[in-house]
Amino acid sequence: MMKKGWVAGIATTMAVSCVAPAAQDPPSPARQHEIVRLLQQDCGSCHGLTLKGGLGPALLPQALAGKSPEFLRDTILNGRPGTPMAPWRPFLNDVEAAWLVDRLLQGKTDAP
Amino acid sequence: MRRSVSVLFCAAVALGGCATAELRGTGDLGVIVERASGAVQVMDTTHRAPLARVTGLGDLSHASVVYSRDARYAYVFGRDGGLSKVDLLRGRLEKRIVQAGNAIGGAISQDGRLIAVSNYEPGGVRVFDAATLEAIADIPATFQNGERRSKVVGLVDAPDERFVFSLYDAGEIWVADFSDRRHPAVRKFPNAGVQPYDGTVTPDGRYYVAGLFGEDGLALLDLWNLNGGVRRVLPHYGRGEQKLPVYKMPHLDNWAMADGVAFVPAVGRNEVLIIDMRDWSEAGRITVAGQPVFVVARPDGRQVWVNFAPPNNDTVQVIDVPSRRITKILQPGKGVLHMEFTPRGEAVWLSVRDEDRVDVYATASLQRVGTLPVEKPSGIFFTARAYRIGQ
């Protein structure tokens, strides 16, 4: 069961590298894995491994409640000038950032 | 004879259980933080072997460690405000308190009796008795007429029972004098610089230096002459150019001094800056593989090792100090987070987070001479820090 999902994940990644996905397709399972890892390790260096905050604010659902997903996605992709929050566009595309914001708002930030 | 000594030792530690009666010193020991598992490994750096794994230390992302003056106890500062006292010889947690919601590191006082922790939430510094971890003092980092509290960074100890630290949100440097331990006298230096992100003290304990994120330059305070105030070092090192995005904050750990100059990471530039220690002027810069995070000198000052922010965090560069050239580029693996030299510098240990490994390099040959399995390793701290000012 597990194994099958994993294989399908790899297949999707390969497909993505050949054919550009439709804009609304969510990231492949393998890519989701990478994004969660990026979140925990790299975002975590400022927002905390458990996202409870550090130099950057907490990214837990309670902390983000009331902020629009578009606004948060824009922060992630374009950063906030004058603060240490950098633009992460070189590492994430629009669809991936939208997926990540969705996960943050739901508090589902463990590996999918 | 030998047996009687260990029997005596055994009787002395009987209460704690006497699994191993072998006598040993702690001078060649160290602690490696496993950031994701809330554990530390106690390492023997002579035999490059783990002695114990101590768990239950909470959220150790960005954890740091200082040592008691007898180098027996490690104080581990966790992200979650946890302060844990670990007994290296018994390989166990002695005591743990959670003293704040979100913390960033700490220091031990000159006389070894006080532990200070710098907190993000609630912003300030709290001070504890090193023996019991009983609370001694609380210094809220308030600014704007007490209406706001700032995150505190760059906390170090300094001679004459002082702790020095920077207020990230307020742009201030504070010096807390603990000569009277229950009633610290705090001297504040406002307008120290925009967004200090870390601080350190020179090995002689004289100068406190804070790195600035919000402007080019470093803030310098002469602890021998507080009335001289804070001055700016290397202002405008970015020459007005647009900074690169910073994907990880640099650190000022040990002051990397060698051959009369100091090496510091530039913020938002792929450069290591060189400062002339006689007059604090710029003495050059070295272009490196990415944005430097740690810039650390071998204890004798002959080499400076540099690691980098993502996406270059698989690389380490070695600068030869006399020629100021990069003489070696290493690619230990993804996520090189920290580097620590053995006390006299014949070896350096590197944590390679994503590969669950700590690698040991000989600094003479620049070859890897050992590797140890450690889960998601981050900070590496050897007991030689027990005798250094500013750690």
XYZ file of C-alpha atoms in Angstrom:
503
model
C 0.000 0.000 0.000
C 2.663 2.446 1.163
C 5.044 1.251 -1.457
C 2.557 1.767 -4.259
C 1.964 5.393 -3.241
C 5.676 6.013 -3.195
C 6.167 4.575 -6.669
C 3.282 6.672 -7.961
C 5.002 9.693 -6.400
C 8.182 9.067 -8.297
C 6.270 8.573 -11.510
C 4.532 11.924 -11.028
C 7.829 13.698 -10.420
C 9.188 12.278 -13.647
C 6.091 13.328 -15.517
C 6.424 16.859 -14.118
C 9.940 17.207 -15.365
C 8.828 16.364 -18.909
C 5.479 18.145 -19.179
C 4.588 21.358 -17.348
C 1.686 20.600 -15.012
C -1.619 22.427 -15.243
C -1.409 25.460 -12.942
C -3.878 24.100 -10.394
C -2.318 20.641 -10.003
C -1.035 20.243 -6.452
C 2.643 19.366 -6.000
C 3.484 15.691 -6.450
C 3.826 13.619 -3.265
C 7.600 13.560 -3.631
C 7.682 17.316 -4.052
C 5.327 17.745 -1.089
C 7.887 15.857 0.926
C 10.620 18.232 -0.164
C 8.516 21.286 0.625
C 7.747 20.045 4.133
C 11.428 19.408 4.630
C 12.223 22.927 3.398
C 9.633 24.277 5.824
C 11.010 22.412 8.808
C 14.696 22.871 8.128
C 15.136 26.136 6.262
C 12.082 28.146 7.263
C 12.539 26.535 10.676
C 15.876 28.291 11.188
C 13.897 31.522 11.720
C 10.366 30.318 12.468
C 11.376 27.364 14.655
C 11.464 23.683 13.818
C 7.985 23.359 15.282
C 6.938 26.723 13.769
C 6.362 28.256 17.195
C 8.482 31.199 16.137
C 12.043 32.419 16.484
C 13.462 35.525 14.916
C 10.421 35.272 12.618
C 6.871 35.007 13.989
C 5.049 31.748 14.732
C 3.480 30.110 11.666
C 0.905 28.073 13.571
C -2.794 28.273 12.573
C -3.710 30.442 15.604
C -0.990 32.922 14.685
C -2.002 33.063 11.026
C -5.761 33.108 11.614
C -7.468 35.995 9.841
C -4.662 36.554 7.335
C -5.627 35.854 3.762
C -3.949 32.977 1.944
C -3.038 35.320 -0.922
C -1.286 37.704 1.453
C 0.673 34.866 3.081
C 1.572 33.355 -0.278
C 2.801 36.743 -1.426
C 4.951 37.049 1.723
C 6.538 33.673 1.073
C 7.197 34.228 -2.635
C 8.200 37.892 -2.537
C 9.442 38.340 1.019
C 8.996 41.456 3.154
C 11.528 44.135 2.324
C 13.260 45.628 5.348
C 12.809 42.425 7.363
C 14.768 39.155 7.318
C 11.864 37.494 5.448
C 13.416 36.843 2.032
C 11.639 36.055 -1.243
C 11.537 32.273 -1.551
C 10.541 32.273 -5.223
C 13.796 30.585 -6.276
C 12.748 27.598 -4.161
C 8.943 27.530 -4.559
C 6.548 28.285 -7.436
C 3.068 29.802 -7.023
C 1.275 26.475 -6.790
C 3.746 25.117 -4.259
C 3.528 28.262 -2.112
C -0.285 28.122 -2.229
C -0.169 24.466 -1.177
C 2.217 25.330 1.666
C 0.010 28.184 2.912
C -2.956 25.836 2.862
C -1.039 23.341 4.991
C 0.121 26.070 7.392
C -3.425 27.357 7.852
C -4.610 23.830 8.592
C -1.675 23.130 10.883
C -0.799 20.056 8.818
C 2.905 20.573 8.563
C 4.150 17.043 9.134
C 5.302 15.070 6.151
C 2.224 14.204 4.049
C 45.845 0.089 44.010
C 43.923 0.783 40.893
C 41.020 -1.309 42.036
C 40.775 0.484 45.372
C 40.521 3.827 43.630
C 37.643 2.667 41.506
C 35.955 1.060 44.503
C 36.167 4.361 46.331
C 34.815 6.204 43.324
C 32.078 3.607 43.082
C 31.072 4.166 46.685
C 30.999 7.887 46.080
C 28.646 7.580 43.146
C 26.680 4.645 44.548
C 23.565 6.761 44.820
C 23.690 7.559 41.148
C 24.288 3.944 40.207
C 27.729 2.619 39.451
C 27.556 1.154 35.983
C 31.045 2.301 35.020
C 33.665 2.913 37.625
C 36.298 4.074 35.181
C 37.871 7.370 36.134
C 38.266 9.937 33.427
C 38.610 13.675 32.822
C 36.263 15.803 30.752
C 38.804 17.925 28.878
C 38.424 15.975 25.645
C 34.654 15.642 25.757
C 31.958 17.455 23.878
C 28.275 17.534 23.156
C 26.522 17.256 19.812
C 22.949 18.457 19.516
C 20.443 16.252 17.697
C 18.099 19.060 16.762
C 15.040 17.057 15.800
C 15.070 14.427 18.541
C 15.509 16.600 21.620
C 18.682 14.769 22.516
C 22.396 15.371 22.833
C 25.234 12.911 22.376
C 28.182 13.133 24.707
C 31.322 12.491 22.653
C 34.862 11.492 23.486
C 36.927 13.483 20.980
C 40.113 11.485 21.581
C 38.574 8.171 20.582
C 35.913 9.808 18.400
C 33.271 7.732 20.090
C 29.923 8.453 21.715
C 29.827 8.012 25.490
C 26.147 8.619 26.113
C 22.956 9.910 24.569
C 20.815 12.131 26.774
C 17.185 12.574 25.757
C 14.178 14.593 26.857
C 15.683 18.031 26.295
C 12.745 19.474 24.306
C 12.923 21.475 21.074
C 16.600 21.761 20.266
C 16.392 23.539 16.934
C 18.972 26.278 17.225
C 20.195 24.926 20.575
C 23.479 26.022 22.066
C 25.625 24.868 24.972
C 27.921 26.353 27.612
C 29.979 24.491 30.214
C 30.451 24.694 33.954
C 33.916 25.840 34.959
C 34.910 22.299 35.904
C 33.779 21.176 32.454
C 31.617 18.461 33.952
C 28.202 19.913 33.231
C 26.791 21.084 29.928
C 23.997 23.662 30.029
C 21.829 23.185 26.961
C 19.651 26.091 25.819
C 16.658 24.930 23.778
C 14.458 26.878 21.415
C 11.434 26.180 23.605
C 12.897 28.060 26.560
C 14.230 24.859 28.109
C 17.436 25.067 30.148
C 18.911 21.623 30.780
C 21.900 20.719 32.909
C 23.580 17.575 31.632
C 26.184 15.617 33.596
C 28.796 14.503 31.060
C 30.398 11.914 33.350
C 27.181 10.173 34.295
C 25.659 10.764 30.881
C 22.359 11.932 32.240
C 20.059 14.878 32.654
C 20.666 16.464 36.028
C 17.948 19.094 35.956
C 15.719 20.826 33.444
C 13.536 23.906 33.655
C 11.454 25.698 31.055
C 12.165 29.347 31.737
C 10.476 31.109 28.797
C 8.347 30.437 25.728
C 11.029 30.931 23.107
C 14.755 31.284 23.666
C 17.909 31.677 21.626
C 20.953 30.840 23.733
C 22.835 31.675 26.857
C 26.055 32.282 28.695
C 27.783 31.407 31.964
C 29.250 34.103 34.192
C 32.945 34.676 34.754
C 32.856 32.984 38.169
C 30.708 30.130 36.855
C 27.912 30.756 39.332
C 25.288 32.271 37.050
C 23.619 31.099 33.862
C 21.946 33.748 31.708
C 19.452 32.928 28.954
C 18.395 35.251 26.153
C 14.743 35.040 25.285
C 12.639 35.961 22.303
C 9.371 35.401 24.111
C 8.964 37.113 26.492
C 11.836 39.263 25.236
C 14.576 39.655 27.819
C 17.271 37.894 29.808
C 16.696 35.610 32.749
C 19.463 34.586 35.093
C 19.734 31.391 37.145
C 21.953 29.862 39.763
C 24.294 27.513 37.895
C 24.199 24.875 40.636
C 20.458 24.688 41.261
C 18.907 26.512 38.266
C 16.979 28.581 40.793
C 15.868 31.953 39.358
C 18.094 34.873 40.368
C 17.116 37.814 38.173
C 14.875 38.829 35.301
C 15.741 41.638 32.901
C 12.803 42.406 30.580
C 14.046 43.921 27.316
C 11.582 46.772 27.265
C 11.772 49.762 24.981
C 9.595 52.617 23.752
C 8.757 53.670 27.320
C 8.149 50.120 28.403
C 5.407 49.567 25.835
C 7.255 46.936 23.813
C 9.586 44.059 24.559
C 12.404 43.193 22.211
C 13.800 39.829 21.229
C 17.255 39.422 22.735
C 20.223 38.083 20.757
C 23.998 37.827 21.060
C 24.179 37.233 24.812
C 27.734 36.728 26.086
C 29.571 36.854 29.383
C 32.296 39.415 29.918
C 34.892 40.054 32.628
C 33.834 41.637 35.942
C 30.686 39.526 36.240
C 28.936 41.132 33.330
C 26.578 39.870 30.665
C 26.268 41.792 27.412
C 23.465 41.380 24.866
C 21.625 43.045 22.002
C 17.972 43.936 21.517
C 16.977 42.948 17.983
C 13.766 44.980 17.751
C 15.028 47.963 19.715
C 18.493 48.239 18.161
C 20.155 48.554 21.560
C 23.071 46.949 23.411
C 22.759 46.396 27.156
C 25.480 45.629 29.702
C 24.269 43.957 32.901
C 26.681 44.046 35.827
C 26.086 41.190 38.272
C 28.679 42.120 40.903
C 25.657 42.215 43.219
C 23.969 39.131 41.822
C 20.464 39.825 43.090
C 20.505 43.444 41.942
C 22.103 43.679 38.534
C 22.947 47.167 37.297
C 21.966 47.532 33.649
C 23.533 50.116 31.388
C 21.748 50.684 28.075
C 23.174 51.828 24.786
C 20.355 52.975 22.507
C 20.834 53.559 18.761
C 23.437 50.814 18.592
C 22.376 49.832 15.064
C 19.392 48.533 13.122
C 18.355 44.938 13.869
C 21.379 43.425 15.610
C 21.130 39.695 14.810
C 23.952 38.233 16.938
C 26.861 39.321 19.058
C 30.173 38.100 20.353
C 33.077 39.255 22.470
C 36.763 39.242 21.550
C 38.760 36.442 23.219
C 40.323 38.905 25.689
C 36.835 39.968 26.798
C 37.424 43.591 25.874
C 35.225 44.321 22.862
C 31.595 43.381 22.315
C 30.659 43.228 18.646
C 27.103 42.946 17.299
C 26.346 42.055 13.689
C 23.626 44.175 12.113
C 20.970 42.923 9.730
C 19.148 46.179 9.017
C 22.190 48.176 7.978
C 25.700 47.530 6.728
C 28.278 47.337 9.462
C 28.869 46.067 12.978
C 28.300 47.765 16.310
C 31.333 47.884 18.609
C 31.403 48.522 22.341
C 34.676 48.811 24.270
C 33.939 47.155 27.621
C 36.985 48.855 29.120
C 35.487 52.231 28.304
C 31.716 52.164 28.380
C 31.618 55.946 28.353
C 33.026 55.820 24.833
C 29.681 54.373 23.731
C 28.877 52.248 20.699
C 30.679 52.943 17.460
C 30.138 51.607 13.984
C 32.664 49.324 12.293
C 32.783 48.757 8.517
C 29.860 51.055 7.790
C 28.643 50.866 4.196
C 30.509 47.638 3.468
C 27.742 46.842 0.991
C 28.689 49.996 -0.951
C 25.019 50.831 -1.348
C 24.433 47.766 -3.514
C 21.234 45.754 -3.164
C 21.649 42.966 -0.609
C 21.034 39.402 -1.721
C 18.091 37.718 -0.023
C 19.240 36.080 3.229
C 18.030 32.491 3.522
C 19.725 31.925 6.846
C 20.997 34.379 9.425
C 24.770 34.399 9.865
C 26.279 33.791 13.298
C 29.013 35.397 15.303
C 30.236 32.506 17.424
C 33.884 32.719 18.436
C 35.496 35.893 17.254
C 37.596 34.522 14.371
C 40.856 36.324 14.946
C 44.061 35.444 13.168
C 47.258 37.245 12.260
C 46.093 40.608 13.619
C 42.839 40.588 11.688
C 39.348 39.273 12.294
C 37.102 37.469 9.820
C 33.353 38.102 9.878
C 30.431 37.085 7.666
C 28.938 39.767 5.426
C 25.129 39.885 5.502
C 23.428 39.417 2.135
C 26.725 39.172 0.254
C 28.874 36.230 -0.758
C 31.799 37.631 1.175
C 33.868 37.249 4.295
C 34.967 40.654 5.589
C 38.388 41.199 7.132
C 38.849 43.707 9.945
C 42.180 45.146 11.028
C 42.157 44.689 14.800
C 44.452 47.674 15.440
C 41.983 50.308 14.274
C 38.846 48.331 13.293
C 39.127 49.388 9.658
C 38.427 47.135 6.701
C 41.491 45.142 5.745
C 39.977 43.362 2.764
C 37.290 40.895 1.792
C 37.207 37.430 0.327
C 34.605 36.256 -2.154
C 33.213 32.912 -1.053
C 30.843 30.214 -2.352
C 27.668 31.655 -0.853
C 26.424 33.680 2.079
C 28.566 32.741 5.057
C 26.865 31.492 8.219
C 29.775 30.529 10.499
C 33.268 31.927 9.973
C 35.541 30.174 12.472
C 39.289 30.271 12.974
C 41.410 27.277 13.863
C 42.644 27.942 17.422
C 46.123 28.915 16.179
C 44.637 31.243 13.568
C 46.273 29.600 10.568
C 43.008 28.667 8.822
C 39.490 30.030 8.734
C 36.615 27.679 7.894
C 33.357 28.938 6.418
C 29.955 27.303 5.914
C 26.976 28.721 4.052
C 23.267 29.458 3.944
C 20.983 27.424 1.662
C 21.266 26.630 -1.196
C 25.052 26.406 -0.638
C 24.841 24.577 2.660
C 26.542 21.497 1.221
C 29.854 23.343 0.937
C 32.653 24.350 3.297
C 35.553 26.560 2.262
C 38.901 26.816 3.993
C 40.726 30.146 3.904
C 44.498 30.128 4.290
C 45.096 33.111 6.572
C 48.563 34.322 5.457
C 47.622 34.386 1.755
C 43.938 35.141 2.381
C 43.053 32.670 -0.361
C 40.607 29.822 -0.384
C 42.791 26.759 -0.446
C 40.192 24.032 -0.144
C 36.564 23.516 -1.065
C 34.862 20.614 0.683
C 31.440 19.159 -0.066
C 30.682 17.133 3.030
C 26.976 16.753 2.145
C 23.629 18.561 2.422
C 23.028 20.732 5.443
C 26.431 21.506 6.953
C 25.260 23.366 10.053
C 28.189 23.784 12.409
C 31.930 23.349 12.798
C 33.938 22.922 15.989
C 37.696 22.600 16.369
C 39.330 20.344 18.902
C 41.028 22.465 21.583
C 44.366 22.714 19.815
C 42.940 22.536 16.345
C 44.352 19.344 14.824
C 40.830 18.325 13.860
C 37.500 19.935 13.116
C 34.105 18.276 13.490
C 31.333 19.167 11.028
C 27.661 18.374 11.411
C 25.993 17.269 8.184
C 22.333 17.466 9.095
C 20.592 15.898 6.119
C 22.924 12.931 6.090
C 22.703 12.228 9.819
C 26.451 12.352 10.145
C 29.211 14.201 11.912
C 32.445 14.197 9.945
C 35.900 14.718 11.386
C 38.561 16.376 9.223
C 42.248 16.648 9.949
C 43.124 20.322 9.523
C 46.667 19.647 8.292
C 45.760 17.301 5.428
C 42.198 18.653 5.000
C 41.119 15.033 4.598
C 38.217 13.340 6.301
C 39.573 11.073 9.006
C 36.404 9.889 10.678
C 32.639 9.909 10.653
C 30.012 9.290 13.319
C 26.296 8.590 12.991
C 24.261 11.319 14.699
C 20.557 12.015 14.064
C 20.046 15.424 12.416
C 23.113 16.945 14.066
C 23.345 20.709 14.539
C 25.576 22.423 17.104
C 28.839 20.817 18.233
C 30.344 22.127 21.474
C 33.580 20.908 23.051
C 34.421 21.384 26.730
C 37.362 23.682 25.928
C 34.651 26.343 25.781
C 34.492 26.109 29.585
C 37.628 28.244 29.810
C 36.857 30.791 27.150
C 35.395 34.227 27.773
C 32.222 34.903 25.870
C 30.816 31.392 25.688
